[in-house]
mmCIF file of C-alpha atoms in Angstrom:
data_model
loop_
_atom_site.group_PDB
_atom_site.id
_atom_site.type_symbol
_atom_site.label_atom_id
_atom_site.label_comp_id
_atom_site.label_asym_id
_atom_site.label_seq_id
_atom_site.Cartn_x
_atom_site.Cartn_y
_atom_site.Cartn_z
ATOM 1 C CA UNK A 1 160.192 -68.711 54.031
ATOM 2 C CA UNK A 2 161.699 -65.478 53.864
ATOM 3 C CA UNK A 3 160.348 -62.512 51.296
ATOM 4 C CA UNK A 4 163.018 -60.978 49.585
ATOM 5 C CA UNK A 5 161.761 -57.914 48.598
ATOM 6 C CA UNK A 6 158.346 -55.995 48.393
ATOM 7 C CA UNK A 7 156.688 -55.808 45.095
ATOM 8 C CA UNK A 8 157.705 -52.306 45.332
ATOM 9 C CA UNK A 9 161.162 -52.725 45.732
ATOM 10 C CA UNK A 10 160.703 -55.112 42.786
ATOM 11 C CA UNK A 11 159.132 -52.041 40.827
ATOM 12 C CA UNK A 12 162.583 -49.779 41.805
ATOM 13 C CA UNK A 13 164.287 -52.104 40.892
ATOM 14 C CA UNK A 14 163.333 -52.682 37.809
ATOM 15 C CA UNK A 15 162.646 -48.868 37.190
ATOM 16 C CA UNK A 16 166.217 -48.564 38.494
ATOM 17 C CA UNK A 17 167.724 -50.311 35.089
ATOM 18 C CA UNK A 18 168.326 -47.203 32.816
ATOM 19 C CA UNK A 19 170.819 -47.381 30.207
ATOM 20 C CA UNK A 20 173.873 -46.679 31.942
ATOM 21 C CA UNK A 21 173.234 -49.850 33.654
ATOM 22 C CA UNK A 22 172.521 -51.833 30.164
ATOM 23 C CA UNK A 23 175.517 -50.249 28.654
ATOM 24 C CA UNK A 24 177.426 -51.869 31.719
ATOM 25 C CA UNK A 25 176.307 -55.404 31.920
ATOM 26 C CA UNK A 26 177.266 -55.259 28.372
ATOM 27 C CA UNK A 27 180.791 -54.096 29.589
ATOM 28 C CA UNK A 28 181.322 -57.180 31.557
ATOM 29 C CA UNK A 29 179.627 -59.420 28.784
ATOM 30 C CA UNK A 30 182.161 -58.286 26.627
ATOM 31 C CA UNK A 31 185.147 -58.371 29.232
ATOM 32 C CA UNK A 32 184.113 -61.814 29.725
ATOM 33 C CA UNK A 33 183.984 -62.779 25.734
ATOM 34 C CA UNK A 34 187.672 -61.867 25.459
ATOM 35 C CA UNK A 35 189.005 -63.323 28.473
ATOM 36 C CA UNK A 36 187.351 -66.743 27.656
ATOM 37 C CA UNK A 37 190.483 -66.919 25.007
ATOM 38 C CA UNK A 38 194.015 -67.451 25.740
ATOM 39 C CA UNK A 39 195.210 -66.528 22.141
ATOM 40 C CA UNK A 40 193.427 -64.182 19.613
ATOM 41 C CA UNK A 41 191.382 -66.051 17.515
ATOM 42 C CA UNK A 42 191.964 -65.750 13.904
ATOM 43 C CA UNK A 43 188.183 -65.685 13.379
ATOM 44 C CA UNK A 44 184.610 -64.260 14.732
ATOM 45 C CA UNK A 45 181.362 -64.975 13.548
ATOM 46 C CA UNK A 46 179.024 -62.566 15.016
ATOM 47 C CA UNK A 47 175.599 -64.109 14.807
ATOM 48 C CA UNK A 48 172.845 -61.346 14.878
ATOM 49 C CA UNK A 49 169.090 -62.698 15.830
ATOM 50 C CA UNK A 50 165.746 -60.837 16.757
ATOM 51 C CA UNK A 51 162.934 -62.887 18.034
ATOM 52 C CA UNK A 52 160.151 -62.638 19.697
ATOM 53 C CA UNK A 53 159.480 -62.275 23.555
ATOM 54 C CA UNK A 54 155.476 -62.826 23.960
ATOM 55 C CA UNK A 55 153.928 -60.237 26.445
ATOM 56 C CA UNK A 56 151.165 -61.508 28.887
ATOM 57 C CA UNK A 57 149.225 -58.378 29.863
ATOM 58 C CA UNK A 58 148.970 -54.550 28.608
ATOM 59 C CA UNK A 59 153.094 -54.293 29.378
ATOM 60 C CA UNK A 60 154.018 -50.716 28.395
ATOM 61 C CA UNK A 61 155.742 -50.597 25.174
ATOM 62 C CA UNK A 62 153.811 -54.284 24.013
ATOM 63 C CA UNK A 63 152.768 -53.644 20.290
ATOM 64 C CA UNK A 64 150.824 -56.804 18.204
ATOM 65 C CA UNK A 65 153.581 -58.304 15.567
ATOM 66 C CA UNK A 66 151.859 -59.521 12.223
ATOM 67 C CA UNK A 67 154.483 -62.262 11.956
ATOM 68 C CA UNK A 68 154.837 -63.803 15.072
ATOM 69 C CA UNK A 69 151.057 -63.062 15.542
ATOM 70 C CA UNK A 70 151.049 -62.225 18.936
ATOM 71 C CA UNK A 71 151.845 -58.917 21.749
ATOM 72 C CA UNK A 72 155.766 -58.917 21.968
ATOM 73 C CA UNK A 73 158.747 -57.404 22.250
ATOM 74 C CA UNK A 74 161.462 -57.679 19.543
ATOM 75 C CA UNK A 75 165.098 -58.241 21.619
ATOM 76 C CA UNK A 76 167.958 -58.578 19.190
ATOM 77 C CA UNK A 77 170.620 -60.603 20.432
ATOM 78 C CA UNK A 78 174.085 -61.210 19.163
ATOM 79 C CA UNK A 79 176.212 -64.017 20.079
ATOM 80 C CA UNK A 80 179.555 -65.784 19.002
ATOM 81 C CA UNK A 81 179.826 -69.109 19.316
ATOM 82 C CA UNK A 82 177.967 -69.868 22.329
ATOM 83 C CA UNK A 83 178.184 -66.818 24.396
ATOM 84 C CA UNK A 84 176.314 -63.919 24.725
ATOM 85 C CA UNK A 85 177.597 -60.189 23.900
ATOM 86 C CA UNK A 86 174.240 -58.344 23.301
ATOM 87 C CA UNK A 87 170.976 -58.763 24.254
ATOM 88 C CA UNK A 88 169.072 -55.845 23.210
ATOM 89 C CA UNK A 89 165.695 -55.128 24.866
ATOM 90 C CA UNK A 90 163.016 -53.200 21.887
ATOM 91 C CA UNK A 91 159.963 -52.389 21.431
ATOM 92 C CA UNK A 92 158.491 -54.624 18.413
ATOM 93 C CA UNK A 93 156.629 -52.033 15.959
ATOM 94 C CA UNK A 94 159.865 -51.262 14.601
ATOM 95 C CA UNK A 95 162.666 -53.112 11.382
ATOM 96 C CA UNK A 96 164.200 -56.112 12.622
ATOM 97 C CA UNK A 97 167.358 -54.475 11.847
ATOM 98 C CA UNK A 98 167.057 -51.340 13.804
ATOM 99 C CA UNK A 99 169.958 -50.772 15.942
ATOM 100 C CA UNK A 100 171.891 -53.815 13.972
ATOM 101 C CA UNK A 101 173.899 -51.725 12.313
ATOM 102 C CA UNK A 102 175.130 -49.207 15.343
ATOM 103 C CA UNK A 103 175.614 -52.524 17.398
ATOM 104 C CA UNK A 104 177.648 -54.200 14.904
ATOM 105 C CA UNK A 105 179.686 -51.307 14.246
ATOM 106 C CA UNK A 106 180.834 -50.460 18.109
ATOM 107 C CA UNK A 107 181.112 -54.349 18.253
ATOM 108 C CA UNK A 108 183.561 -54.690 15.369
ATOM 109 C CA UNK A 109 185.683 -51.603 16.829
ATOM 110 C CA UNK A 110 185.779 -53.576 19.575
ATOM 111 C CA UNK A 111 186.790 -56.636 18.940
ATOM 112 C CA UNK A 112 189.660 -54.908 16.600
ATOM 113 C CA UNK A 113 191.222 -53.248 19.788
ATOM 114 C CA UNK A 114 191.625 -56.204 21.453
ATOM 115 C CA UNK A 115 192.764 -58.200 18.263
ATOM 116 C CA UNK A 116 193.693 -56.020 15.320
ATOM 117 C CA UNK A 117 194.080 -59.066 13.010
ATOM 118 C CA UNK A 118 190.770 -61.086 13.676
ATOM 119 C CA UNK A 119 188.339 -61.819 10.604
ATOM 120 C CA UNK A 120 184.975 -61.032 11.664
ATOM 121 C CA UNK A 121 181.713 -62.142 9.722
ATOM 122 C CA UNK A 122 178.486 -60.814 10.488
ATOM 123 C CA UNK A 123 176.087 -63.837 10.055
ATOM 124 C CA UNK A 124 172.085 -63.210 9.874
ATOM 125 C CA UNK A 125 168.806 -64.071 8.499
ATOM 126 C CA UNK A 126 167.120 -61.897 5.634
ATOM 127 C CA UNK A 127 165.740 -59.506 8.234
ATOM 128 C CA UNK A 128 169.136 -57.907 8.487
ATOM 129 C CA UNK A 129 169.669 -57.943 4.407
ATOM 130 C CA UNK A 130 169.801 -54.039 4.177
ATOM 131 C CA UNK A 131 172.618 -52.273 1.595
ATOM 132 C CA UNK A 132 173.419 -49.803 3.957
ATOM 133 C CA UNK A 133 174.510 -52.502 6.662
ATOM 134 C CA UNK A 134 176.431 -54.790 3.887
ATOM 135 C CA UNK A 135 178.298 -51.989 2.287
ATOM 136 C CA UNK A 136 179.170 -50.487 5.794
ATOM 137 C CA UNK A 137 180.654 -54.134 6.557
ATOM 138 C CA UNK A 138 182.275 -54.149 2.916
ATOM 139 C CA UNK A 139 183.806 -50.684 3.556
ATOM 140 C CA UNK A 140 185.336 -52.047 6.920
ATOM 141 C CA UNK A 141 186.641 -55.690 5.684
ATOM 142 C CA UNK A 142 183.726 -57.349 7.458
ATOM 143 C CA UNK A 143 182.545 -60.520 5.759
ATOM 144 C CA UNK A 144 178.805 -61.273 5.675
ATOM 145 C CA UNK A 145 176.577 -64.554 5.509
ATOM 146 C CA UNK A 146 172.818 -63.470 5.141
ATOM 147 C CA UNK A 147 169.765 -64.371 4.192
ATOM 148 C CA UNK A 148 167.791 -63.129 1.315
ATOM 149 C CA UNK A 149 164.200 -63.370 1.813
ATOM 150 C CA UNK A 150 162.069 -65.197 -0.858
ATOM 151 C CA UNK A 151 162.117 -63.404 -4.201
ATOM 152 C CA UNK A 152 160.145 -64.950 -7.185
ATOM 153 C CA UNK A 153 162.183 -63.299 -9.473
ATOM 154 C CA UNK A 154 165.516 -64.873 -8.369
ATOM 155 C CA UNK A 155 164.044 -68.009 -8.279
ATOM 156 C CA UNK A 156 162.999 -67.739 -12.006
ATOM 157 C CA UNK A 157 166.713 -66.689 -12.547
ATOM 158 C CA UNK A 158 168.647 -69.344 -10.547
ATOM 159 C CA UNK A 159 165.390 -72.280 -11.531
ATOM 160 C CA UNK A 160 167.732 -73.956 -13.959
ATOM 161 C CA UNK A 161 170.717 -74.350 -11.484
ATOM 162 C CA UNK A 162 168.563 -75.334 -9.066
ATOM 163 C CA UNK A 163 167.114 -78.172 -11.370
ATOM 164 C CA UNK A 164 170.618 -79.702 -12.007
ATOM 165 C CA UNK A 165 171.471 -79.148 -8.355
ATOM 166 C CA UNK A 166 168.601 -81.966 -7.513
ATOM 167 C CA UNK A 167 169.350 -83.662 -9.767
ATOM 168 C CA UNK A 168 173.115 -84.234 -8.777
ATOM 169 C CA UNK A 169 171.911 -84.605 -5.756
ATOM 170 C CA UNK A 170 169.429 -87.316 -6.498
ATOM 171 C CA UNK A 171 172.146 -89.288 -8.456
ATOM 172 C CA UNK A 172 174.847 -89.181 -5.505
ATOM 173 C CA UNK A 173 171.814 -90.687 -3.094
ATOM 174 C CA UNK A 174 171.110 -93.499 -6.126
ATOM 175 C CA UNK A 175 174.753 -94.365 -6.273
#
């Protein structure tokens, strides 16, 4: 077999990825996106994620996440439907939502010069619940599904609806 490359021409490679070259794969990620429809679509949901990517070793930029309770990195990734637009290498001492809102926003210009008309919803998990992020989308007719994270308070408030909810819901299974 072969060798393809020296572990130092591995290393320039890799060292060789700077973000001129991340804000160009993400050129032709998009460029694909819209080409994959032969009308505009009347509708976008944007689904933003972060997650963890476990790091074996003393990687530079690894930090130790309390809730994924392990050395990671923190990539956000957004995609619609099932394809890809951003995948967002960061470090993961930092807000889930760092960089969501900048993302979103060149995103949603975007997708508006290609297709003026197109509804886009931003769709996330409570990590991305910030005012800030919400009003922006409010103040630039973007439509939001998110998660709000657990809050004793609003469960005291909405414990009577949620009562008659199972309880509905228990009669519809008995019937």
């Amino acid at each position: 077999m072969e060798a393809l490359g020296s572990s130092s021409t591995v290393g320039r490679l890799e060292r060789g990825a700077d973000r001129d070259a991340a804000w160009a794969l993400h050129q032709v990620l998009f460029d694909q996106f819209v080409a994959s429809f032969r009308r505009a679509p009347k509708e976008l949901i944007l689904d933003f994620d972060a997650t963890d990517d476990p790091v074996h070793g003393k990687q530079e930029g690894r930090h130790f996440h309390g809730y994924y309770d392990h050395y990671c990195f923190l990539p956000l990734y957004v995609t619609c439907g099932d394809q890809l637009l951003v995948s967002y290498l960061r470090e993961s001492n930092i807000d889930a939502a760092q960089h969501a809102w900048a993302i979103l926003s060149i995103l949603v210009r975007r997708l508006r010069q290609v297709w003026p008309n197109v509804r886009i919803i931003l769709r996330a998990d409570s990590g991305f619940c910030r005012w800030r992020m919400l009003r922006w989308c409010e103040d630039h007719d973007v439509d939001y599904i998110v998660g709000i994270a657990r809050n004793d308070r609003l469960l005291d408030k909405a414990g009577h609806l949620m009562r008659v909810a199972k309880e509905r819901f228990e009669q519809i299974l008995l019937s």
